[in-house]
Short mmCIF file of C-alpha atoms in Angstrom, two decimals:
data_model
loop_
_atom_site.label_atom_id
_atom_site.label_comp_id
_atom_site.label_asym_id
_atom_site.label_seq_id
_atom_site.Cartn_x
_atom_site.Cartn_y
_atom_site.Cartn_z
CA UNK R 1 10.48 -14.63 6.38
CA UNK R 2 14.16 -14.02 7.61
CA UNK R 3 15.95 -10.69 9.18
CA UNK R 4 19.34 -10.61 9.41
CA UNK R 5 21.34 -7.81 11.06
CA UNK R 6 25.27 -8.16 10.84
CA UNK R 7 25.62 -10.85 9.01
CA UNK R 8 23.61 -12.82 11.69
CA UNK R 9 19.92 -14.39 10.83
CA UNK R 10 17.92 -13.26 14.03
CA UNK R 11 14.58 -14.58 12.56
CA UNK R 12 13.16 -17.11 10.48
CA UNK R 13 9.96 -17.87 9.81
CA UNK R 14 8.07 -20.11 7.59
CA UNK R 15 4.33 -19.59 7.13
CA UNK R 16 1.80 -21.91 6.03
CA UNK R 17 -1.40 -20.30 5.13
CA UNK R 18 -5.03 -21.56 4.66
CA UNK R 19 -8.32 -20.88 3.36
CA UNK R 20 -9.76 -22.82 6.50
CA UNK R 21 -9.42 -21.73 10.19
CA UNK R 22 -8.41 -24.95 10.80
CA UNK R 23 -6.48 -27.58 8.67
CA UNK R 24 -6.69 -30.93 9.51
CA UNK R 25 -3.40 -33.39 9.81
CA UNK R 26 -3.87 -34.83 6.37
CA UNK R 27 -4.00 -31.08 4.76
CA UNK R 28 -0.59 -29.77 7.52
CA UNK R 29 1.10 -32.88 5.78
CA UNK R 30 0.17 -32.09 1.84
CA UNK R 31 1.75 -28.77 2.67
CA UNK R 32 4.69 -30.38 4.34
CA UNK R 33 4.88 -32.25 1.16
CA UNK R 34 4.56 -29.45 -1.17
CA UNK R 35 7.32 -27.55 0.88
CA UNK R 36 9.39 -30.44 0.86
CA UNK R 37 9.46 -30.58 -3.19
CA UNK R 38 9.84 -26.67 -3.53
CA UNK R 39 13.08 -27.44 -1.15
CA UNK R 40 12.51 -25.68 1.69
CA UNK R 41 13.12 -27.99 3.92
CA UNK R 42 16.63 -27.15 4.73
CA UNK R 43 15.36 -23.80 5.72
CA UNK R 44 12.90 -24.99 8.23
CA UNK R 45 9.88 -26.50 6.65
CA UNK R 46 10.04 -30.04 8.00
CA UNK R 47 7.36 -31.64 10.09
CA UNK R 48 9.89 -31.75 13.09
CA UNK R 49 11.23 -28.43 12.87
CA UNK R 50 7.80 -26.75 12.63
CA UNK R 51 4.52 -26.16 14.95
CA UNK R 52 1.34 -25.16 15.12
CA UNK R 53 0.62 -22.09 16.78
CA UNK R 54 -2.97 -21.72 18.71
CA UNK R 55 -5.89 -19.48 16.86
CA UNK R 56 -8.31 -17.73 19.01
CA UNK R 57 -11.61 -18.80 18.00
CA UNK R 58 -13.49 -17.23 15.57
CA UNK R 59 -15.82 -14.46 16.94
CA UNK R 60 -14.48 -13.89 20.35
CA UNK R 61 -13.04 -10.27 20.04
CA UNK R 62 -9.91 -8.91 20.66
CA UNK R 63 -7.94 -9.94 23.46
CA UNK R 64 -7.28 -6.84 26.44
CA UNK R 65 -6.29 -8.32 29.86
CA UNK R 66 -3.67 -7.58 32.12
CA UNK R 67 -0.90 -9.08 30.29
CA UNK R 68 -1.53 -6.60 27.06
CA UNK R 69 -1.68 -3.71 29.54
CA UNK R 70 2.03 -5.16 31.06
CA UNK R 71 3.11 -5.25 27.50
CA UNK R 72 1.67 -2.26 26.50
CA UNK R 73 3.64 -0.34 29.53
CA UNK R 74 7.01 -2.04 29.08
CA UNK R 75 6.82 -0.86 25.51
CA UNK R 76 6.60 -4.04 23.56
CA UNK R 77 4.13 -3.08 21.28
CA UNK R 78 6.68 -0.56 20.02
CA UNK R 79 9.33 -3.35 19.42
CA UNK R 80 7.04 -5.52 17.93
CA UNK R 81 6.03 -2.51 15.00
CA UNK R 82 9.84 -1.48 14.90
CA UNK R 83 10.20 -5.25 14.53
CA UNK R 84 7.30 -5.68 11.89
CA UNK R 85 8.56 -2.46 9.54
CA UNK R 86 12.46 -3.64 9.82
CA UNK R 87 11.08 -6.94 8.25
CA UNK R 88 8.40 -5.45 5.66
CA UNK R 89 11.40 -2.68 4.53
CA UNK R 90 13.89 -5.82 3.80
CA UNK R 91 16.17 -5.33 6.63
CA UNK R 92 17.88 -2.29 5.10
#
């Protein structure tokens, strides 16, 4: 993923997707592997230039505390879908 605006990259984003909620070290390195080959790593796909990024756990419902309700007023959830459709549309 990557939007640029003015000849400037403002996001990047590489995703690594699984059939299991969970991957364990040995599968996060085969796909570091696999990235590695495809050449991606310039781009942001090495171990040390990546993290993981917390799941909820299965089952526990959606998430509505005080700190949605803050966003929610503020208006980032707006940003976030102008953010999401300037990305899906290409950046145009």
């Amino acid at each position: 993923q990557c939007l640029e605006r003015g000849g400037v990259r403002v996001f990047e984003g590489i995703n690594f997707m699984s059939r299991s909620p969970e991957m364990t070290d040995g599968e996060l390195k085969a796909m570091h592997a696999r990235a590695a080959a495809a050449g991606m790593e310039p781009y942001g796909s090495g171990e040390e230039q990546m993290h993981r990024v917390a799941r909820r756990p299965l089952g526990e419902g959606d998430v509505d505390n005080s700190w949605q309700a803050m966003w929610r007023f503020i208006g980032v959830d707006k940003l976030l879908e102008l953010l999401t459709e300037s990305i899906e549309d290409g950046g145009r």
